[in-house]
Structures are given as structure tokens and as C-alpha cells.
Coordinates of C-alpha atoms in Angstrom, one line a residue:
X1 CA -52.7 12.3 -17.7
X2 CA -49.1 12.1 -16.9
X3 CA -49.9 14.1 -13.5
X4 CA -52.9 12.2 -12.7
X5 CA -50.2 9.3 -12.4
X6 CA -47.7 11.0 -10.8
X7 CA -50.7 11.6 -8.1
X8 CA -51.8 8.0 -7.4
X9 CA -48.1 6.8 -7.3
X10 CA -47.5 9.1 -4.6
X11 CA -50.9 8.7 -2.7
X12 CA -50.0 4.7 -2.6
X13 CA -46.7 5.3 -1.7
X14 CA -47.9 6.9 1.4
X15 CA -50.7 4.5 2.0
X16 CA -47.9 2.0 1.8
X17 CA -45.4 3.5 3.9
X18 CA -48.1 5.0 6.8
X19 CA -49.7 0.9 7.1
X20 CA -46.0 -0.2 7.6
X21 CA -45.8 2.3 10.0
X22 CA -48.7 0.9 11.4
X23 CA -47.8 -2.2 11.8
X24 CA -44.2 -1.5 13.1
X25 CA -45.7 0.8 16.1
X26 CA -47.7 -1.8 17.2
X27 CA -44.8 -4.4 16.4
X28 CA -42.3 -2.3 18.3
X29 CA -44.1 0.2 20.8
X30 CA -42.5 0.8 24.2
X31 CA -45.1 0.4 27.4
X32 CA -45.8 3.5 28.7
X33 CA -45.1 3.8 32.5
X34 CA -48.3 6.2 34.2
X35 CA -46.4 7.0 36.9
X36 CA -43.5 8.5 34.8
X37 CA -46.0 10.6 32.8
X38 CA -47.3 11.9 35.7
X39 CA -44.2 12.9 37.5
X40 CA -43.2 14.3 34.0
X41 CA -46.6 17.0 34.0
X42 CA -46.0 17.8 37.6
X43 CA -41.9 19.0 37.1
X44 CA -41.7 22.5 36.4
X45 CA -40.0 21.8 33.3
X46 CA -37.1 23.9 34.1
X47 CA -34.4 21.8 32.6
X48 CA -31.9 23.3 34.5
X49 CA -29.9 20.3 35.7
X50 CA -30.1 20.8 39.4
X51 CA -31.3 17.5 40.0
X52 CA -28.4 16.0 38.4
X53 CA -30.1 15.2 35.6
X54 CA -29.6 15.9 31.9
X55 CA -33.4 17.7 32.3
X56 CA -36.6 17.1 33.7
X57 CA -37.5 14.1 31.2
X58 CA -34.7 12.2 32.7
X59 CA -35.1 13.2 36.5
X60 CA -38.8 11.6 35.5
X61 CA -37.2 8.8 34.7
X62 CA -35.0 8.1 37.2
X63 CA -38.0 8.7 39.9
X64 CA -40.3 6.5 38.2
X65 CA -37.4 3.8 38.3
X66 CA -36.4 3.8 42.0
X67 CA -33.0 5.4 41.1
X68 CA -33.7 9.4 42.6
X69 CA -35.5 10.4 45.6
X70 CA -39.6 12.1 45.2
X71 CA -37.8 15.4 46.1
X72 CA -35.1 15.6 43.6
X73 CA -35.9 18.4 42.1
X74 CA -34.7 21.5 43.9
X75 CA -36.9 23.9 42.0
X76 CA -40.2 22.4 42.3
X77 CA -39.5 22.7 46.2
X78 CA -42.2 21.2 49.2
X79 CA -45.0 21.5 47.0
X80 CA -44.0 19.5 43.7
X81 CA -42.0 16.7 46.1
X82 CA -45.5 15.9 47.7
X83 CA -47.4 15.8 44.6
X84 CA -44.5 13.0 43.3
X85 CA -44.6 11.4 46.6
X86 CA -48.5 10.9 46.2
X87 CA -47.7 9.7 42.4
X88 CA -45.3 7.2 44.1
X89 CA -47.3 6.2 47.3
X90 CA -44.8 7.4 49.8
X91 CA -44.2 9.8 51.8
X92 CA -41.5 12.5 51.4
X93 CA -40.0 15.0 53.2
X94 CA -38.3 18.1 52.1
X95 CA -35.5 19.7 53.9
X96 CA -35.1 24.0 54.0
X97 CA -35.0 25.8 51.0
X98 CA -31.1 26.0 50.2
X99 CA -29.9 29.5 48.4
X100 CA -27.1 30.5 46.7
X101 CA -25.0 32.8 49.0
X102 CA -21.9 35.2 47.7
X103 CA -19.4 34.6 50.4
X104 CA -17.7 37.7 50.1
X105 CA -17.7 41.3 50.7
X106 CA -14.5 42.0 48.9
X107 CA -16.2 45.2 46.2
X108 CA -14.3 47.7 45.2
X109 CA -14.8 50.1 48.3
X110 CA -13.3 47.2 50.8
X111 CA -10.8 45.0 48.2
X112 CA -7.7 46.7 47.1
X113 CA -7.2 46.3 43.0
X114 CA -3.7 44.9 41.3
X115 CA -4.5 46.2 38.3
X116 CA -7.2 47.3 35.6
X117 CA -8.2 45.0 33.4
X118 CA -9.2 45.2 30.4
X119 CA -10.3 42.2 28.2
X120 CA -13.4 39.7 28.0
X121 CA -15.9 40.5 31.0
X122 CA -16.0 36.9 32.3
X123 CA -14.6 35.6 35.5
X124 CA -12.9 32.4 34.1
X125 CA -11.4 35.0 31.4
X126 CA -10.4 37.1 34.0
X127 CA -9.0 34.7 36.2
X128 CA -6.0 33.7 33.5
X129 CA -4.5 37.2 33.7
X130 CA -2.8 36.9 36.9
X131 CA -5.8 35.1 38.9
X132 CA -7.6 38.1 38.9
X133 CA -7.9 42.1 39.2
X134 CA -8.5 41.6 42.9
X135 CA -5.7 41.4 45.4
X136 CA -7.5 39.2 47.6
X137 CA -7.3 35.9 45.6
X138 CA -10.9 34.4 47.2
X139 CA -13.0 37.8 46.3
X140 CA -15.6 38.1 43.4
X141 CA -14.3 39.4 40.3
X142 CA -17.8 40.8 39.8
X143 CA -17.7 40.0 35.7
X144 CA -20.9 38.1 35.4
X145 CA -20.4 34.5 35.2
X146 CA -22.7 33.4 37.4
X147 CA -25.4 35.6 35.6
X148 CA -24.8 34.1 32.3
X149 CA -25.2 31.2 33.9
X150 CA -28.5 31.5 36.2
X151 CA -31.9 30.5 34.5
X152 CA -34.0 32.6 36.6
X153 CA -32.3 36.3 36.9
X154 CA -32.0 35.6 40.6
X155 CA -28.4 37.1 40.5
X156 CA -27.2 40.1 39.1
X157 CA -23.8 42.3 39.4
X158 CA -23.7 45.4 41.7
X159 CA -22.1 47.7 38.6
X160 CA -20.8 50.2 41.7
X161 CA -18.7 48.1 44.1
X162 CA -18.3 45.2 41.2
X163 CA -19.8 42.8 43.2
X164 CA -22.6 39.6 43.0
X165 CA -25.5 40.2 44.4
X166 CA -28.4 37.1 44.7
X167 CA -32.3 37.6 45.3
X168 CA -33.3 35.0 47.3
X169 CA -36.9 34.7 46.6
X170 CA -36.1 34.3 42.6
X171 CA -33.1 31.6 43.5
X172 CA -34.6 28.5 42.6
X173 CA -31.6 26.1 44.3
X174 CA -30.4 24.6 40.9
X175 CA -26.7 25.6 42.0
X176 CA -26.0 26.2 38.2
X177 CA -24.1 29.8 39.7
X178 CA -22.1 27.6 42.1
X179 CA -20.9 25.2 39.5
X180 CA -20.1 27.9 37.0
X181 CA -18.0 30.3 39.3
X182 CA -14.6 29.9 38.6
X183 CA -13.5 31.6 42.0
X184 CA -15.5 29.8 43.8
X185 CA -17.6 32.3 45.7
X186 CA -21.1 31.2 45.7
X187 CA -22.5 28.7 48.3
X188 CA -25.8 26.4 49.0
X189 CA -26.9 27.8 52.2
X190 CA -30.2 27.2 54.1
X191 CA -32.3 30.5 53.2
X192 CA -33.3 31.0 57.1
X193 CA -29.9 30.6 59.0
X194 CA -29.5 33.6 61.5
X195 CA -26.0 34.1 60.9
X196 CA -23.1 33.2 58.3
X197 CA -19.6 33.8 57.7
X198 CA -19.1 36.4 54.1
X199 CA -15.2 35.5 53.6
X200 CA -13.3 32.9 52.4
X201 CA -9.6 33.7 53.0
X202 CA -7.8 31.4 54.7
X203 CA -4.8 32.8 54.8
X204 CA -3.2 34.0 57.9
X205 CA -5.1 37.7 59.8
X206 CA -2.3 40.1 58.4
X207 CA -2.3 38.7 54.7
X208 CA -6.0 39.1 54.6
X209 CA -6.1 42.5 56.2
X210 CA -3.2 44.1 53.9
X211 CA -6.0 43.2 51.2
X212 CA -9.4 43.6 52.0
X213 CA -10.8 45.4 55.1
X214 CA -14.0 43.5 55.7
X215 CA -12.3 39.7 55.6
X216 CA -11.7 37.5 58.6
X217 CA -8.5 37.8 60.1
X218 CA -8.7 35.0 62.5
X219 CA -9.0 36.7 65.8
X220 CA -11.1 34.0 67.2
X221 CA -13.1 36.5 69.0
X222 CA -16.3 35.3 67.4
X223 CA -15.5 31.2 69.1
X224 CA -15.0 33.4 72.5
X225 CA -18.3 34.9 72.1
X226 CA -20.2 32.1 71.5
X227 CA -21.6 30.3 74.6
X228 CA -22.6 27.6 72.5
X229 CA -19.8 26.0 71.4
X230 CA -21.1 26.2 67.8
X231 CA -18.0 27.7 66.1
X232 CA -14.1 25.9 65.5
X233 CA -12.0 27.5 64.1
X234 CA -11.1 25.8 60.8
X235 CA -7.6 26.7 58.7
X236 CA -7.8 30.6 59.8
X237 CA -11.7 30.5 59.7
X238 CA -14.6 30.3 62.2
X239 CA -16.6 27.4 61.0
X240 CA -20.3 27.4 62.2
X241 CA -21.8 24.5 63.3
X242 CA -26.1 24.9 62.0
X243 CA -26.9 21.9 64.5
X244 CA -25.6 24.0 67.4
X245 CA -25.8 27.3 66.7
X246 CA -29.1 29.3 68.1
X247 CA -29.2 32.5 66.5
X248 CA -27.8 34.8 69.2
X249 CA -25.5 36.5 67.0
X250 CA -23.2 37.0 69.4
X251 CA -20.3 36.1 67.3
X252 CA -21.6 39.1 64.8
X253 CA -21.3 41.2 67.8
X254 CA -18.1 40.4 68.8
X255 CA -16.5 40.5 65.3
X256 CA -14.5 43.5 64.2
X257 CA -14.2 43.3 60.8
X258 CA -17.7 42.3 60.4
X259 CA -16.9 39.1 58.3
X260 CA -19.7 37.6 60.0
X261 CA -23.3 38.7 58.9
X262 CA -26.7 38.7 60.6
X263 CA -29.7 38.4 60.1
X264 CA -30.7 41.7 62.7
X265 CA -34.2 42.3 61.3
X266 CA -35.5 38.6 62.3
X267 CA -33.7 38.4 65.4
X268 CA -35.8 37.6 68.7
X269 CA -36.8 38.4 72.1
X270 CA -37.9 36.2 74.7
X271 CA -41.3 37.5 76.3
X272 CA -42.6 36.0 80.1
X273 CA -46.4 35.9 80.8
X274 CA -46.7 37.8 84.0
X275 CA -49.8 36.1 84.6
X276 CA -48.2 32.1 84.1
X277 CA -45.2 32.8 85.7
X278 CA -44.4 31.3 89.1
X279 CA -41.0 32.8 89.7
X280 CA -39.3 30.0 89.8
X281 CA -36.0 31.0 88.5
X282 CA -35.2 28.3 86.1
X283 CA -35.4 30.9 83.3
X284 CA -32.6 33.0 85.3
X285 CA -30.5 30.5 86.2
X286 CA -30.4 29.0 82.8
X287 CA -29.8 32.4 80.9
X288 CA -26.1 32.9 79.6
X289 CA -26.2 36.6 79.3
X290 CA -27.6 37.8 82.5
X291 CA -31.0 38.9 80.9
X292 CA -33.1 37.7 83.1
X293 CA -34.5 40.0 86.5
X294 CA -36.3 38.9 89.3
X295 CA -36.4 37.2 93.0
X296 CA -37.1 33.8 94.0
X297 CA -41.0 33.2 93.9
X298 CA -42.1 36.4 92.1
X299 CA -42.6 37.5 88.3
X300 CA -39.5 37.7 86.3
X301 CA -38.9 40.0 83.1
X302 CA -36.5 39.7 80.2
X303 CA -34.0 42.9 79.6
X304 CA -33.0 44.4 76.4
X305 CA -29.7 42.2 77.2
X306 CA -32.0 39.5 75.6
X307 CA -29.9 37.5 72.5
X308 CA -32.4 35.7 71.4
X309 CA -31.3 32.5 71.7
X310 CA -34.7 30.4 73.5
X311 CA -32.7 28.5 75.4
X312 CA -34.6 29.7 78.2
X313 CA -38.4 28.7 76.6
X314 CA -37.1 25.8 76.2
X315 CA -36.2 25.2 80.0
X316 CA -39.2 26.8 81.5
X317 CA -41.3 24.3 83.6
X318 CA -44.6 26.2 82.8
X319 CA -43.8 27.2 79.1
X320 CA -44.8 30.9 79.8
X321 CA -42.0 32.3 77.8
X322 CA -42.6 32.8 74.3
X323 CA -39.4 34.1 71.6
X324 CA -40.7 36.9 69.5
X325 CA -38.6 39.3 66.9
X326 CA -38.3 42.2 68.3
X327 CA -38.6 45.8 67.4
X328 CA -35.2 47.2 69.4
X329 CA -31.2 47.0 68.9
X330 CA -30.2 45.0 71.7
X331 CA -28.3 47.3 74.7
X332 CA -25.6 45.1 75.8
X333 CA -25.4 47.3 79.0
X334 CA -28.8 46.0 80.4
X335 CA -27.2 43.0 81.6
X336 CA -27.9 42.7 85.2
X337 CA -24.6 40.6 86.1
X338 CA -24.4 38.1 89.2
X339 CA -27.6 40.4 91.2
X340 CA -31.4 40.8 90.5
X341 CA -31.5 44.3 90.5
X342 CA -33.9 45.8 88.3
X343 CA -33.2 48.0 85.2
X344 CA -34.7 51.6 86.0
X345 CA -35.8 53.8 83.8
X346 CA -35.2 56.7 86.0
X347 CA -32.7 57.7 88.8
X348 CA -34.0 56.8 92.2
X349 CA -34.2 59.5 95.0
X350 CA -31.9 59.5 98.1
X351 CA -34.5 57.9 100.5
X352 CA -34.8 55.1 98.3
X353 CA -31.5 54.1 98.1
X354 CA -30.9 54.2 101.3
X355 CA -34.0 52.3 102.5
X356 CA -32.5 48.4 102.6
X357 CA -34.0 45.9 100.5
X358 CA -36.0 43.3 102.4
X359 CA -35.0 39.7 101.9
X360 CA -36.8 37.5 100.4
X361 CA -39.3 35.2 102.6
X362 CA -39.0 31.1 102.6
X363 CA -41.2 28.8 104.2
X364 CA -40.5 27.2 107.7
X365 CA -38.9 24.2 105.5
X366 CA -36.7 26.2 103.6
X367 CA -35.5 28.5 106.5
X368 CA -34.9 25.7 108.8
X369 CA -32.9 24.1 106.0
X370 CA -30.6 27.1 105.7
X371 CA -30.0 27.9 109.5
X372 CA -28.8 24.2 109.5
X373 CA -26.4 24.5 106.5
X374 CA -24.7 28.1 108.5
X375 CA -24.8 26.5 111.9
X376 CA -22.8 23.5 110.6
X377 CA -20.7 26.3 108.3
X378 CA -19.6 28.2 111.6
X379 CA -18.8 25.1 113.4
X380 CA -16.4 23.9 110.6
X381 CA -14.8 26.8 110.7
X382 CA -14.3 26.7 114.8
X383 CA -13.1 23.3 114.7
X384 CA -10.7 24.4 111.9
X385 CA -9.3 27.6 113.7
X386 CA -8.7 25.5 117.1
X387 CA -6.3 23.1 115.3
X388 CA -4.8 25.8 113.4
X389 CA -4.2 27.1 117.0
X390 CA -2.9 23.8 118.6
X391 CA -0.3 23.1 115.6
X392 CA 1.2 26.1 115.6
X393 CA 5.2 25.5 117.4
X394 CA 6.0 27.9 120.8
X395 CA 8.4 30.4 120.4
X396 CA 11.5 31.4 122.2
X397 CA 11.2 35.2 123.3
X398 CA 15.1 34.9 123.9
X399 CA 15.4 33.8 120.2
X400 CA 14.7 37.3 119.5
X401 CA 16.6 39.2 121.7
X402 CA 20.1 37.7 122.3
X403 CA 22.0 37.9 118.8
X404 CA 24.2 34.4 117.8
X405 CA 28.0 34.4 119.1
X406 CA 29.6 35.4 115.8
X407 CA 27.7 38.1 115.2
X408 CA 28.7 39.6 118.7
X409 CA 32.3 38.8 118.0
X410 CA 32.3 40.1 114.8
X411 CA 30.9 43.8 116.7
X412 CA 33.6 43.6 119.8
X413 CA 36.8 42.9 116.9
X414 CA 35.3 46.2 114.7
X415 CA 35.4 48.0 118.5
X416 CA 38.6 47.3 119.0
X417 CA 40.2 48.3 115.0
X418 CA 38.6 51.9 115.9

């Protein structure tokens, strides 16, 4: 009996407290907001902070209130941004995929080592013993931080040169590896930029050489190569300007410690129709790097001097010129300088070369145009040569034949002492 009442006392206490309950939701319930819930399901759930948010609850939150942009999170990328954008009933853009980037090539093959160490195999632990194990103080340590600290094993250490390496297609743009590298190695870079600079020393070039042999040592060259004024140079550093640079890579041509990287396998070749082209020589004209063959009025063809860089797509009147990657090494050497003379393939005979070339043909305009310009040339120059002639003073011819009186007296008193 006793447990038949210890049964009902506990059954109404929980009728009792589950009506209060009850009451008190409907008393106290928050509104729920539709569009937060639905931006909620659409987030990847990640939680990894990227958005600069506690997690993806809160980055709801703050979308749903006006307070963080449709594309806020940087994991959900273009297609989770448009779905929130469609929630919210705007439109939204997303910028380029941004990557995490190890600006440095300082392993143990290239770096020189102050010392071995021997302790907790953590960057921040190894940076209180002397800043470090490596003599350059800007390289990796190469002691997994950032992978402790990367949700998505996009970044893993190169056991062999002691080195962090990323893979870009698992990097996911949260910039949790940035934040937690204590040497501060890793960088948000767009994931398609042709070319990038893989050293962070700015010290002056003979500090950085006596310590690694890949780092920049501030030669400039790079700034001299690039016909785009894209690069400064920047407290011992080239610094890359993405709005003007074009992706001819000439500046990881011209540098010789190979600080600069490329990105070789996606780099491009301009390509002329034959059949479109006019031969106007725009294309020619424009090029910076003398790729361009070919004579006024007829079909013109890129070399293998080709950078890549479009500029001459861009300019052509007929767009006939199309910028593909392309399957060779570029060969500096086919440059055809200030002439049009053709790249051959082979070694022409004797006759050939001694047959002249025949000059181009204008039209009666054109000619008549040009005879004009050379007639009025030579007659400048006449006019010019006559009062060159006119000005010029008359000489004496005695002036050079009778000597001046002290000079003859100094020759009869030297006659007479002998």
C-alpha cells in the first residue's frame, strides 16, 4: 500500500510540475524568427569561428539581425552565401576563395639551425627557447601548431624539411591556422593569384642570405622586371600589387633566389586567329616583350617569347586573340626585338639571305603621305646646314703660319746662349 502511495504522489507531482511548465512556455516563449532558422539549416555547422562568431548559431543570428553580411561565413563559400541571400531577399556577392598560404621556404635543406631542440613539439613552446631553432627568425618552426589548430586536416607538417604544408582544396578559409601561428607564417591569399612572394624577412639582403638561401634579399630585380608597375618595394620586400599585376611572372623569372613563386602550370599564351586578323599591328605595338611577328597589313603570330599577360587581347580591335595556358616553357630568346623578322625553325640557305626583302606596299594615300614627311625632312636639314655654313667666322691663313713675337724672341736669345 505504502508504494501504491508513493506512486500517485509522484505521478501528481509531475502532472503538477509539467502543467506549470505549460503554462510558463506559453507565458514566457520567445518568437521564433523563420528567417534565422533557415539561415541556421543552411550553415555548414562547422563552428569554427571564421566568421567571427562564437559558432554558426550566433553568425545566424547576427545575419537574421542586419548585423553580418549574407556571405559571412567563409566555409560555406558562393553556394551557401546565395542560398542566405535568397533567405534574406538580396542579392549577394562573393569575392575569390581566400587560402591559407605558408610564406616561407625556410626547411631544413634551405634554413640554417641554431640549435636542436628538444622539448614540447609546439611552435609557441618553441618559440620561448631563444625565438626558435631556426636562424632565420620569420621561418616555420615546422612543430604543428597550426595543425592542432585546423578543423579540416587541410594542413599538415612535411616530417623531411620540417616545414607546413597546406592543401588548398581541403582549406576551408576559417583562418583558425593564421590566428594560431605564433611566428606568424600563414597568410589569407586569393587561391588563383599567378604569383606570390614565399618570404617574410625584412631584414637587410646579407642578413637574410647568411641564414636562409631561398629568402629575398632585396635586389629589387623583380620591380625592374615588371613592366607593370605592380611591385614597390616595401621595408626590404617586393610588395605585389593583385589590382595591377597580370600574371606574367616576370618578376619569378627575374628573381635569383627564387623567393617569388609561380604558378607555371596555369600560365598562358596568347593565340591570333589567322583567319580574323587584319594585320593591323595594334597587338605588336602594344606587346612589352617583343612577342609579337608580323608586317603592317598581314597575319601576325605570337612567339614562345609570349608572358602571358593579355594585355594584348585586350587592345585588339577585332578581338581575334584569345589567352590560352600553354603546353611549353617560355624561351626568352624568341623575342624578336625592335624588327619583324620571323622566328625560323631552320637555317636559311645562302640565296635566301641574300635575296632583299621587299617593302611593304601602302596605298597612294599613305605613300604620298610619307614622300611629303622626307621631302620636308631633307629640306630642314638643307636650310639647317646653309646657316651652319654662313655663321661659321673666316680664318686668317697667316694666323697659322707666322708664330707671336715672344715666342720668336724667346728662339733668337736660346741661338745666341749656344
Amino acid at each position: 500500500m505504502n508504494i501504491l502511495y508513493a506512486v500517485l504522489v509522484l505521478g501528481g507531482m509531475g502532472l503538477l510540475f509539467g502543467l506549470l511548465l505549460t503554462v510558463a512556455s506559453r507565458f514566457f516563449a520567445v518568437p521564433a524568427n523563420p528567417k534565422r532558422d533557415a539561415i541556421r539549416e543552411v550553415l555548414p555547422g562547422a563552428n569554427c569561428g571564421g566568421c567571427g562568431y562564437p559558432g554558426c548559431d550566433a553568425c545566424a543570428d547576427a545575419i537574421a539581425a542586419g548585423k553580418a553580411e549574407p556571405n559571412a561565413c567563409p566555409v560555406g563559400g558562393a553556394d551557401v552565401a546565395k542560398k542566405i541571400g535568397d533567405i534574406m531577399g538580396v542579392e549577394t556577392t562573393v569575392g575569390e576563395k581566400m587560402v591559407a598560404r605558408v610564406i616561407c621556404q625556410g626547411d631544413l635543406a634551405n634554413c640554417r639551425t641554431k640549435f636542436q631542440y628538444h622539448g614540447i613539439e609546439d611552435c609557441v613552446a618553441a618559440t620561448t627557447v631563444s625565438d626558435g631553432n631556426r636562424a632565420c627568425k620569420y621561418a616555420c618552426l615546422g612543430m604543428g601548431t597550426c595543425v592542432k589548430a585546423c578543423p579540416f586536416d587541410a594542413i599538415h607538417i612535411d616530417k623531411a624539411r620540417m616545414i607546413a604544408v597546406v592543401d588548398a582544396e581541403k582549406c576551408q578559409s576559417c583562418g583558425k591556422c593564421v590566428a594560431a601561428c605564433p611566428k606568424n607564417v600563414l597568410s589569407m591569399q586569393p587561391i588563383s593569384q599567378p604569383v606570390r612572394l614565399e618570404c617574410r624577412a625584412a631584414e637587410a639582403g646579407y642578413l637574410v642570405t647568411d641564414n636562409c638561401r631561398v629568402g629575398c634579399n632585396g635586389c629589387e630585380r623583380c620591380m625592374l622586371a615588371c613592366k607593370f608597375d605592380a611591385i614597390k618595394m616595401v621595408n626590404h620586400l617586393p610588395q605585389i600589387d593583385r589590382e595591377k599585376c597580370r600574371g606574367c611572372m616576370m618578376c619569378y623569372e627575374a628573381c635569383p633566389t627564387h623567393a617569388i613563386w609561380a604558378d607555371l602550370d596555369n600560365r598562358k599564351i596568347a593565340r591570333i586567329d589567322k583567319k580574323v586578323c587584319v594585320g593591323c599591328g595594334l597587338c605588336k605595338r602594344t606587346c612589352k616583350f617583343e612577342a609579337v611577328a608580323g608586317e603592317l597589313r598581314q597575319v601576325h603570330t605570337i612567339t614562345r617569347a609570349c608572358t602571358g599577360c593579355g594585355e594584348c587581347a585586350e587592345k585588339c580591335p577585332k578581338k581575334c586573340i584569345v589567352m590560352k595556358v600553354r603546353d611549353h616553357t617560355r624561351d626568352a630568346n624568341a623575342k624578336l626585338g625592335t624588327t619583324a623578322e620571323p622566328i625560323l625553325a631552320v637555317k636559311p640557305d645562302a640565296g635566301a639571305m641574300a635575296t632583299p626583302k621587299p617593302k611593304p606596299q601602302y596605298s597612294p594615300e599613305i605613300q604620298a603621305k610619307i614622300d611629303a614627311a622626307l621631302a620636308a625632312k631633307a629640306a630642314k636639314e638643307a636650310a639647317a646646314k646653309a646657316a651652319a655654313q654662313s655663321a661659321a667666322p673666316v680664318s686668317d691663313p697667316k694666323a697659322h703660319t707666322e708664330a707671336p713675337a715672344e715666342i720668336k724672341a724667346a728662339k733668337e736669345t736660346k741661338e745666341e746662349t749656344r
